């Protein structure tokens, strides 16, 4: 099969443990039966992604530009909230609480269940401990201090989402794992027993306690080793409890399928949307803040419903854009659309359905300021005003429609003759 060539036994002996394992046996047979697997590879919604037209040499010139490079990292200590037991010991008053641990790692407490998305506690997103992108802020708390979780959800097998030391630590617990099709081979290789895996194709669901977890489409790719054979799936995730619903985008480019996901599984009380590590060099596989906000609105049926939590930024330097640009761009996009966003420091829990959510652009204190300084209009207060104004406009429109219905039936009035 063109997309799947097993490594020779000699090469297997040389590959690092972090490369994971290739799917075999019934897992591989199930992959080949998937309607999303064709010509030996998993296919993206909307057709193939475009390949970068720039050479690695030209990219390196951009990435290591001495004038722009300082902007791609914080200029001071990132203000991490050291998550404590007191922060997460009591159940959330509203039934829903999110704690962003940095990058795409989020602890979601939903209707008395605990879900851990894309946990990365390692120091580097790399197969090697001595090279590769290193985190720019510490994890907010040790993994062992997090306490038990009901299910760990993995979006795909890239190193900044599927972290070997983190998974090996979780393998010693009794938590379940919900993963896209094929990714279970890596976890079994690292010590997770098969009976703790819930391995799903797009549109498949599993029940964990009172939660329904559904693997939903995303536009991305996969791979951990020296080859990229596209034989493990990538996914976004919908998680629905008795009272609340959340969505985690994983990594994805923008595509029309967000509307379908929202129509089938939304609206969501909170969306966790990837808005960092984008570039013109790879426009189809990561979203800009503007595209991320468009995806959030699509997921909510076109209305600024719920809260968007921007993820996949601030922790690892993975793209040429300035470090603070994803945060600033999300604030601007929220202001333009009247959407509600949460801007917590890493490690700071918040409740998306509470009256207030974190709205301070905390990164400005440690980021390289743009030419002309930081915008003054797009503050937390301004964002709340914009969201409230949008809500008022919707209420006015609904009231006007209601009055119209009350004041007339739509039938022509009887007018006396003469």
Short mmCIF file of C-alpha atoms in Angstrom, two decimals:
data_model
loop_
_atom_site.label_atom_id
_atom_site.label_comp_id
_atom_site.label_asym_id
_atom_site.label_seq_id
_atom_site.Cartn_x
_atom_site.Cartn_y
_atom_site.Cartn_z
CA UNK A 1 0.00 0.00 0.00
CA UNK A 2 1.54 3.31 -1.08
CA UNK A 3 1.02 5.20 2.18
CA UNK A 4 2.17 2.52 4.60
CA UNK A 5 5.68 1.04 4.45
CA UNK A 6 6.75 -0.66 7.69
CA UNK A 7 10.24 0.08 8.92
CA UNK A 8 12.83 -2.65 8.56
CA UNK A 9 13.83 -4.36 11.80
CA UNK A 10 17.22 -2.62 11.69
CA UNK A 11 15.74 0.85 11.41
CA UNK A 12 13.17 0.05 14.11
CA UNK A 13 16.01 -0.72 16.50
CA UNK A 14 17.49 2.73 15.86
CA UNK A 15 14.36 4.83 16.22
CA UNK A 16 13.80 6.75 19.50
CA UNK A 17 11.03 5.55 21.80
CA UNK A 18 9.28 8.89 21.26
CA UNK A 19 8.65 7.98 17.62
CA UNK A 20 5.98 5.62 18.90
CA UNK A 21 4.74 2.65 16.91
CA UNK A 22 3.09 1.99 13.57
CA UNK A 23 -0.45 0.59 13.52
CA UNK A 24 -0.61 -3.13 12.81
CA UNK A 25 -3.10 -5.99 12.82
CA UNK A 26 -6.77 -5.16 13.37
CA UNK A 27 -5.92 -1.50 14.05
CA UNK A 28 -4.35 -1.20 10.61
CA UNK A 29 -7.25 -3.09 9.04
CA UNK A 30 -9.68 -0.67 10.67
CA UNK A 31 -7.69 2.27 9.31
CA UNK A 32 -7.90 0.84 5.81
CA UNK A 33 -11.67 0.45 6.17
CA UNK A 34 -12.13 4.10 7.17
CA UNK A 35 -14.07 6.20 4.65
CA UNK A 36 -11.48 8.93 5.27
CA UNK A 37 -8.53 6.73 4.26
CA UNK A 38 -7.84 6.61 0.52
CA UNK A 39 -4.81 5.79 -1.62
CA UNK A 40 -2.88 4.76 1.47
CA UNK A 41 -3.34 7.98 3.45
CA UNK A 42 -5.95 9.79 5.54
CA UNK A 43 -7.62 12.55 3.55
CA UNK A 44 -8.41 16.07 4.69
CA UNK A 45 -11.89 17.57 4.39
CA UNK A 46 -11.98 19.91 1.45
CA UNK A 47 -9.21 18.13 -0.44
CA UNK A 48 -5.42 17.98 -0.05
CA UNK A 49 -3.55 20.72 1.77
CA UNK A 50 -1.19 22.87 -0.27
CA UNK A 51 2.51 22.34 0.25
CA UNK A 52 4.78 25.28 1.19
CA UNK A 53 6.33 26.85 -1.89
CA UNK A 54 9.39 28.07 0.01
CA UNK A 55 12.59 26.08 0.50
CA UNK A 56 13.93 25.19 3.93
CA UNK A 57 16.85 27.53 3.30
CA UNK A 58 14.54 30.45 2.58
CA UNK A 59 12.39 29.57 5.58
CA UNK A 60 15.45 29.48 7.83
CA UNK A 61 16.37 32.98 6.64
CA UNK A 62 12.96 34.23 7.76
CA UNK A 63 12.82 32.23 10.99
CA UNK A 64 16.29 33.22 12.18
CA UNK A 65 16.20 36.83 11.05
CA UNK A 66 18.17 38.69 13.74
CA UNK A 67 15.85 41.72 13.72
CA UNK A 68 12.58 39.77 14.00
CA UNK A 69 13.74 36.88 16.17
CA UNK A 70 13.53 38.82 19.48
CA UNK A 71 9.81 39.41 18.86
CA UNK A 72 9.13 35.68 18.73
CA UNK A 73 9.60 35.17 22.45
CA UNK A 74 8.71 36.96 25.69
CA UNK A 75 11.05 39.66 26.92
CA UNK A 76 10.45 38.83 30.58
CA UNK A 77 9.02 36.14 32.82
CA UNK A 78 5.63 34.91 31.66
CA UNK A 79 3.11 35.46 34.49
CA UNK A 80 2.01 31.89 35.15
CA UNK A 81 -0.64 31.26 37.79
CA UNK A 82 0.65 28.43 39.96
CA UNK A 83 -2.44 26.22 40.02
CA UNK A 84 -3.08 24.91 43.52
CA UNK A 85 -5.33 22.27 45.01
CA UNK A 86 -7.47 25.08 46.38
CA UNK A 87 -8.11 26.28 42.82
CA UNK A 88 -9.56 23.00 41.61
CA UNK A 89 -10.61 21.11 44.75
CA UNK A 90 -14.12 22.56 44.94
CA UNK A 91 -16.58 21.79 42.14
CA UNK A 92 -17.18 24.74 39.81
CA UNK A 93 -20.18 26.78 40.92
CA UNK A 94 -21.58 26.81 37.38
CA UNK A 95 -20.78 23.18 36.60
CA UNK A 96 -18.12 24.10 34.03
CA UNK A 97 -14.53 25.20 34.61
CA UNK A 98 -11.52 25.40 32.28
CA UNK A 99 -7.86 25.64 33.26
CA UNK A 100 -5.50 26.41 30.38
CA UNK A 101 -2.11 24.88 31.21
CA UNK A 102 -0.41 26.47 28.19
CA UNK A 103 -0.29 25.66 24.47
CA UNK A 104 -3.22 23.28 23.78
CA UNK A 105 -3.33 21.61 27.20
CA UNK A 106 -6.60 22.27 29.01
CA UNK A 107 -8.22 20.71 32.05
CA UNK A 108 -11.98 20.85 31.52
CA UNK A 109 -14.27 20.11 34.47
CA UNK A 110 -17.68 19.38 32.97
CA UNK A 111 -20.74 18.39 34.98
CA UNK A 112 -18.70 16.58 37.66
CA UNK A 113 -16.28 14.95 35.18
CA UNK A 114 -12.66 15.87 34.47
CA UNK A 115 -11.27 15.88 30.92
CA UNK A 116 -7.63 16.63 30.09
CA UNK A 117 -7.02 17.76 26.51
CA UNK A 118 -3.64 17.34 24.79
CA UNK A 119 -1.54 17.23 27.98
CA UNK A 120 2.07 18.29 27.38
CA UNK A 121 4.15 18.53 30.54
CA UNK A 122 7.50 17.92 28.82
CA UNK A 123 10.14 20.60 28.42
CA UNK A 124 10.48 20.23 24.65
CA UNK A 125 8.07 19.23 21.90
CA UNK A 126 10.61 16.96 20.26
CA UNK A 127 11.62 13.29 20.17
CA UNK A 128 14.91 14.28 21.78
CA UNK A 129 15.46 15.92 25.20
CA UNK A 130 18.37 18.08 24.00
CA UNK A 131 16.98 19.73 20.87
CA UNK A 132 13.71 21.15 19.58
CA UNK A 133 11.28 23.90 20.66
CA UNK A 134 11.54 24.47 24.40
CA UNK A 135 8.71 25.85 26.53
CA UNK A 136 9.00 29.54 27.41
CA UNK A 137 7.14 29.20 30.70
CA UNK A 138 6.96 26.42 33.30
CA UNK A 139 3.94 24.16 33.65
CA UNK A 140 1.52 25.68 36.19
CA UNK A 141 1.61 22.61 38.44
CA UNK A 142 3.22 19.16 38.53
CA UNK A 143 1.24 16.52 36.69
CA UNK A 144 0.94 14.41 39.85
CA UNK A 145 -0.70 17.35 41.62
CA UNK A 146 -3.46 17.55 39.03
CA UNK A 147 -5.39 14.72 40.65
CA UNK A 148 -7.36 12.00 38.87
CA UNK A 149 -8.99 12.70 35.51
CA UNK A 150 -11.75 10.66 33.91
CA UNK A 151 -10.42 10.80 30.37
CA UNK A 152 -7.42 12.17 28.49
CA UNK A 153 -8.30 13.41 25.00
CA UNK A 154 -5.61 13.55 22.29
CA UNK A 155 -6.18 15.50 19.06
CA UNK A 156 -3.30 14.02 17.00
CA UNK A 157 0.19 12.62 17.30
CA UNK A 158 2.45 15.65 16.83
CA UNK A 159 4.96 16.26 19.61
CA UNK A 160 3.34 19.43 20.92
CA UNK A 161 0.08 17.50 21.49
CA UNK A 162 1.18 13.95 22.27
CA UNK A 163 4.07 14.05 24.73
CA UNK A 164 5.94 10.85 25.63
CA UNK A 165 6.91 11.70 29.26
CA UNK A 166 3.40 12.92 30.00
CA UNK A 167 1.72 9.84 28.56
CA UNK A 168 4.11 7.49 30.36
CA UNK A 169 3.27 9.21 33.66
CA UNK A 170 -0.46 8.91 32.93
CA UNK A 171 -0.03 5.27 31.94
CA UNK A 172 0.48 4.49 35.62
CA UNK A 173 -3.01 5.81 36.46
CA UNK A 174 -6.37 4.28 35.64
CA UNK A 175 -7.57 7.10 33.37
CA UNK A 176 -9.10 6.37 29.97
CA UNK A 177 -7.77 7.81 26.71
CA UNK A 178 -9.88 9.03 23.78
CA UNK A 179 -7.73 9.26 20.65
CA UNK A 180 -8.13 9.44 16.88
CA UNK A 181 -7.87 6.29 14.80
CA UNK A 182 -4.35 4.84 14.77
CA UNK A 183 -2.96 6.95 17.62
CA UNK A 184 -3.62 4.12 20.05
CA UNK A 185 -0.57 2.29 18.64
CA UNK A 186 1.72 4.93 20.18
CA UNK A 187 0.01 4.73 23.56
CA UNK A 188 0.12 0.95 23.74
CA UNK A 189 3.81 1.11 22.84
CA UNK A 190 4.32 3.40 25.85
CA UNK A 191 2.48 1.24 28.35
CA UNK A 192 -1.21 2.16 28.13
CA UNK A 193 -3.31 -1.00 28.12
CA UNK A 194 -5.66 -1.56 25.19
CA UNK A 195 -8.74 -1.74 27.45
CA UNK A 196 -8.17 1.91 28.46
CA UNK A 197 -8.24 3.18 24.86
CA UNK A 198 -11.23 4.63 23.05
CA UNK A 199 -9.98 4.96 19.46
CA UNK A 200 -12.34 6.82 17.15
CA UNK A 201 -12.77 7.74 13.53
CA UNK A 202 -14.41 11.06 12.65
CA UNK A 203 -18.09 11.20 13.65
CA UNK A 204 -17.72 8.29 16.08
CA UNK A 205 -18.58 8.78 19.76
CA UNK A 206 -17.83 7.14 23.07
CA UNK A 207 -19.37 7.47 26.52
CA UNK A 208 -17.22 8.11 29.60
CA UNK A 209 -19.37 8.40 32.69
CA UNK A 210 -21.95 11.05 31.90
CA UNK A 211 -19.98 12.52 28.99
CA UNK A 212 -20.29 11.92 25.27
CA UNK A 213 -17.02 12.45 23.41
CA UNK A 214 -17.14 12.72 19.62
CA UNK A 215 -14.17 12.86 17.26
CA UNK A 216 -14.97 15.55 14.70
CA UNK A 217 -13.10 16.50 11.50
CA UNK A 218 -10.08 18.79 11.35
CA UNK A 219 -7.81 19.93 8.53
CA UNK A 220 -4.26 18.98 9.44
CA UNK A 221 -1.79 16.07 9.14
CA UNK A 222 0.09 13.59 11.34
CA UNK A 223 3.46 11.95 11.93
CA UNK A 224 6.18 11.51 14.56
CA UNK A 225 9.04 9.67 12.88
CA UNK A 226 11.29 10.30 9.90
CA UNK A 227 8.37 9.60 7.56
CA UNK A 228 4.92 11.11 7.32
CA UNK A 229 2.67 8.37 5.97
CA UNK A 230 -0.64 9.88 7.11
CA UNK A 231 -1.73 6.62 8.75
CA UNK A 232 -2.84 8.11 12.07
CA UNK A 233 -5.86 10.38 12.09
CA UNK A 234 -6.12 13.93 13.43
CA UNK A 235 -9.33 15.26 14.99
CA UNK A 236 -11.11 18.01 16.83
CA UNK A 237 -13.40 17.00 19.70
CA UNK A 238 -16.89 17.71 20.98
CA UNK A 239 -17.55 16.83 24.62
CA UNK A 240 -21.12 16.98 25.91
CA UNK A 241 -22.27 16.53 29.50
CA UNK A 242 -25.72 16.66 31.02
CA UNK A 243 -25.70 20.46 31.14
CA UNK A 244 -22.67 21.75 29.23
CA UNK A 245 -20.88 21.32 25.92
CA UNK A 246 -17.32 22.21 24.95
CA UNK A 247 -15.24 21.96 21.78
CA UNK A 248 -11.48 21.55 21.38
CA UNK A 249 -10.11 22.25 17.90
CA UNK A 250 -6.79 20.44 18.13
CA UNK A 251 -4.71 21.69 15.20
CA UNK A 252 -6.57 22.64 12.07
CA UNK A 253 -6.78 24.99 9.17
CA UNK A 254 -10.05 26.80 8.58
CA UNK A 255 -12.63 24.84 6.59
CA UNK A 256 -16.39 24.91 6.02
CA UNK A 257 -16.94 21.85 8.21
CA UNK A 258 -17.04 23.93 11.39
CA UNK A 259 -20.62 24.86 10.51
CA UNK A 260 -21.61 21.20 10.27
CA UNK A 261 -19.89 20.38 13.58
CA UNK A 262 -21.74 23.23 15.27
CA UNK A 263 -25.06 22.24 13.76
CA UNK A 264 -24.71 18.64 14.95
CA UNK A 265 -23.01 19.08 18.32
CA UNK A 266 -23.37 22.73 19.36
CA UNK A 267 -23.91 25.35 20.39
CA UNK A 268 -21.04 25.19 22.86
CA UNK A 269 -20.64 26.88 26.22
CA UNK A 270 -16.93 27.18 25.43
CA UNK A 271 -14.70 26.57 22.44
CA UNK A 272 -10.94 26.05 22.70
CA UNK A 273 -9.60 27.24 19.37
CA UNK A 274 -6.10 27.05 17.87
CA UNK A 275 -4.92 30.57 16.94
CA UNK A 276 -1.10 30.27 17.02
CA UNK A 277 1.81 28.85 14.99
CA UNK A 278 0.27 30.01 11.71
CA UNK A 279 2.22 31.11 8.66
CA UNK A 280 1.77 31.91 5.00
CA UNK A 281 4.15 29.00 4.44
CA UNK A 282 1.49 26.53 5.72
CA UNK A 283 -1.87 28.31 5.35
CA UNK A 284 -4.05 25.17 5.27
CA UNK A 285 -3.11 23.47 8.55
CA UNK A 286 -3.18 26.20 11.23
CA UNK A 287 -5.56 29.13 11.72
CA UNK A 288 -4.83 32.79 12.21
CA UNK A 289 -6.73 34.56 15.03
CA UNK A 290 -9.21 35.93 12.49
CA UNK A 291 -9.83 32.45 11.09
CA UNK A 292 -10.08 31.06 14.61
CA UNK A 293 -12.79 33.57 15.45
CA UNK A 294 -14.61 32.70 12.23
CA UNK A 295 -14.45 29.03 13.24
CA UNK A 296 -15.82 29.89 16.69
CA UNK A 297 -18.76 31.72 15.15
CA UNK A 298 -19.39 28.88 12.68
CA UNK A 299 -19.47 26.42 15.57
CA UNK A 300 -22.05 28.62 17.31
CA UNK A 301 -24.39 28.87 14.34
CA UNK A 302 -23.11 32.29 13.29
CA UNK A 303 -23.94 33.94 16.63
CA UNK A 304 -21.39 35.13 19.22
CA UNK A 305 -22.58 32.54 21.73
CA UNK A 306 -20.42 31.09 24.49
CA UNK A 307 -16.79 31.88 25.26
CA UNK A 308 -13.77 31.31 23.06
CA UNK A 309 -10.51 30.32 24.76
CA UNK A 310 -7.52 30.87 22.44
CA UNK A 311 -5.06 27.95 22.58
CA UNK A 312 -1.90 26.74 20.82
CA UNK A 313 0.15 29.80 21.57
CA UNK A 314 2.43 31.45 24.19
CA UNK A 315 4.21 28.24 25.30
CA UNK A 316 6.37 27.08 22.38
CA UNK A 317 7.96 29.12 19.60
CA UNK A 318 6.78 27.24 16.49
CA UNK A 319 6.32 29.90 13.78
CA UNK A 320 7.84 33.17 12.50
CA UNK A 321 5.09 35.44 13.87
CA UNK A 322 5.69 37.59 16.98
CA UNK A 323 5.03 35.82 20.28
CA UNK A 324 2.21 38.16 21.34
CA UNK A 325 0.54 38.42 17.92
CA UNK A 326 -1.95 35.53 18.40
CA UNK A 327 -3.24 37.07 21.65
CA UNK A 328 -3.52 40.55 20.16
CA UNK A 329 -5.15 39.22 17.02
CA UNK A 330 -7.75 37.32 19.03
CA UNK A 331 -8.62 40.42 21.04
CA UNK A 332 -9.03 42.40 17.83
CA UNK A 333 -11.17 39.68 16.22
CA UNK A 334 -13.38 39.46 19.30
CA UNK A 335 -13.84 43.22 19.35
CA UNK A 336 -14.77 43.25 15.67
CA UNK A 337 -17.41 40.52 16.03
CA UNK A 338 -18.75 41.27 19.52
CA UNK A 339 -17.66 37.82 20.68
CA UNK A 340 -16.78 36.86 24.24
CA UNK A 341 -13.26 35.56 24.82
CA UNK A 342 -11.36 34.42 27.89
CA UNK A 343 -7.74 35.47 28.37
CA UNK A 344 -6.50 33.58 31.42
CA UNK A 345 -2.87 33.40 32.42
CA UNK A 346 -1.59 29.83 32.08
CA UNK A 347 -2.82 27.90 35.09
CA UNK A 348 -5.63 30.27 36.10
CA UNK A 349 -9.02 28.46 36.27
CA UNK A 350 -12.17 30.24 35.10
CA UNK A 351 -15.81 29.37 34.56
CA UNK A 352 -16.97 30.18 31.00
CA UNK A 353 -20.65 30.60 31.93
CA UNK A 354 -19.94 32.90 34.88
CA UNK A 355 -20.78 36.59 34.65
CA UNK A 356 -17.14 37.53 34.12
CA UNK A 357 -14.14 35.76 32.57
CA UNK A 358 -10.47 36.82 32.48
CA UNK A 359 -10.03 39.62 29.97
CA UNK A 360 -6.68 41.26 30.78
CA UNK A 361 -4.08 41.13 27.94
CA UNK A 362 -1.47 39.82 30.39
CA UNK A 363 1.18 39.18 27.72
CA UNK A 364 1.76 42.89 27.11
CA UNK A 365 3.84 43.20 30.25
CA UNK A 366 6.46 40.74 28.96
CA UNK A 367 6.22 41.00 25.15
CA UNK A 368 8.16 43.11 22.70
CA UNK A 369 5.78 46.05 22.05
CA UNK A 370 4.82 46.62 18.41
CA UNK A 371 5.88 49.77 16.61
CA UNK A 372 3.61 52.54 17.86
CA UNK A 373 2.87 50.76 21.13
CA UNK A 374 -0.04 48.61 22.26
CA UNK A 375 -3.60 49.48 21.17
CA UNK A 376 -5.46 51.38 23.87
CA UNK A 377 -9.03 50.68 22.74
CA UNK A 378 -8.96 46.90 22.91
CA UNK A 379 -8.96 46.48 26.67
CA UNK A 380 -10.91 43.96 28.69
CA UNK A 381 -13.53 46.61 29.43
CA UNK A 382 -13.88 47.43 25.76
CA UNK A 383 -14.28 43.76 24.90
CA UNK A 384 -17.02 43.34 27.49
CA UNK A 385 -18.75 46.47 26.18
CA UNK A 386 -18.59 45.14 22.61
CA UNK A 387 -19.98 41.76 23.64
CA UNK A 388 -22.73 43.36 25.72
CA UNK A 389 -23.57 45.69 22.84
CA UNK A 390 -23.82 42.76 20.44
CA UNK A 391 -26.07 40.96 22.92
CA UNK A 392 -28.24 44.09 23.27
CA UNK A 393 -28.49 44.37 19.48
CA UNK A 394 -29.63 40.76 19.25
CA UNK A 395 -32.15 41.34 22.03
CA UNK A 396 -33.48 44.47 20.28
CA UNK A 397 -33.84 42.54 17.03
CA UNK A 398 -35.63 39.67 18.76
CA UNK A 399 -37.92 42.09 20.62
CA UNK A 400 -38.72 43.91 17.40
CA UNK A 401 -39.60 40.65 15.73
CA UNK A 402 -41.74 39.70 18.70
CA UNK A 403 -43.56 43.05 18.64
CA UNK A 404 -44.16 42.62 14.95
CA UNK A 405 -45.71 39.25 15.61
CA UNK A 406 -47.86 40.68 18.38
CA UNK A 407 -48.98 43.78 16.45
CA UNK A 408 -50.10 42.05 13.30
CA UNK A 409 -50.87 38.62 11.98
CA UNK A 410 -49.47 39.31 8.54
CA UNK A 411 -52.98 39.14 7.03
CA UNK A 412 -54.34 42.24 5.17
CA UNK A 413 -56.50 44.50 7.27
CA UNK A 414 -60.23 44.89 6.46
CA UNK A 415 -60.79 48.47 5.21
CA UNK A 416 -64.31 49.89 4.96
CA UNK A 417 -65.49 50.67 1.41
CA UNK A 418 -66.00 54.23 0.22
#
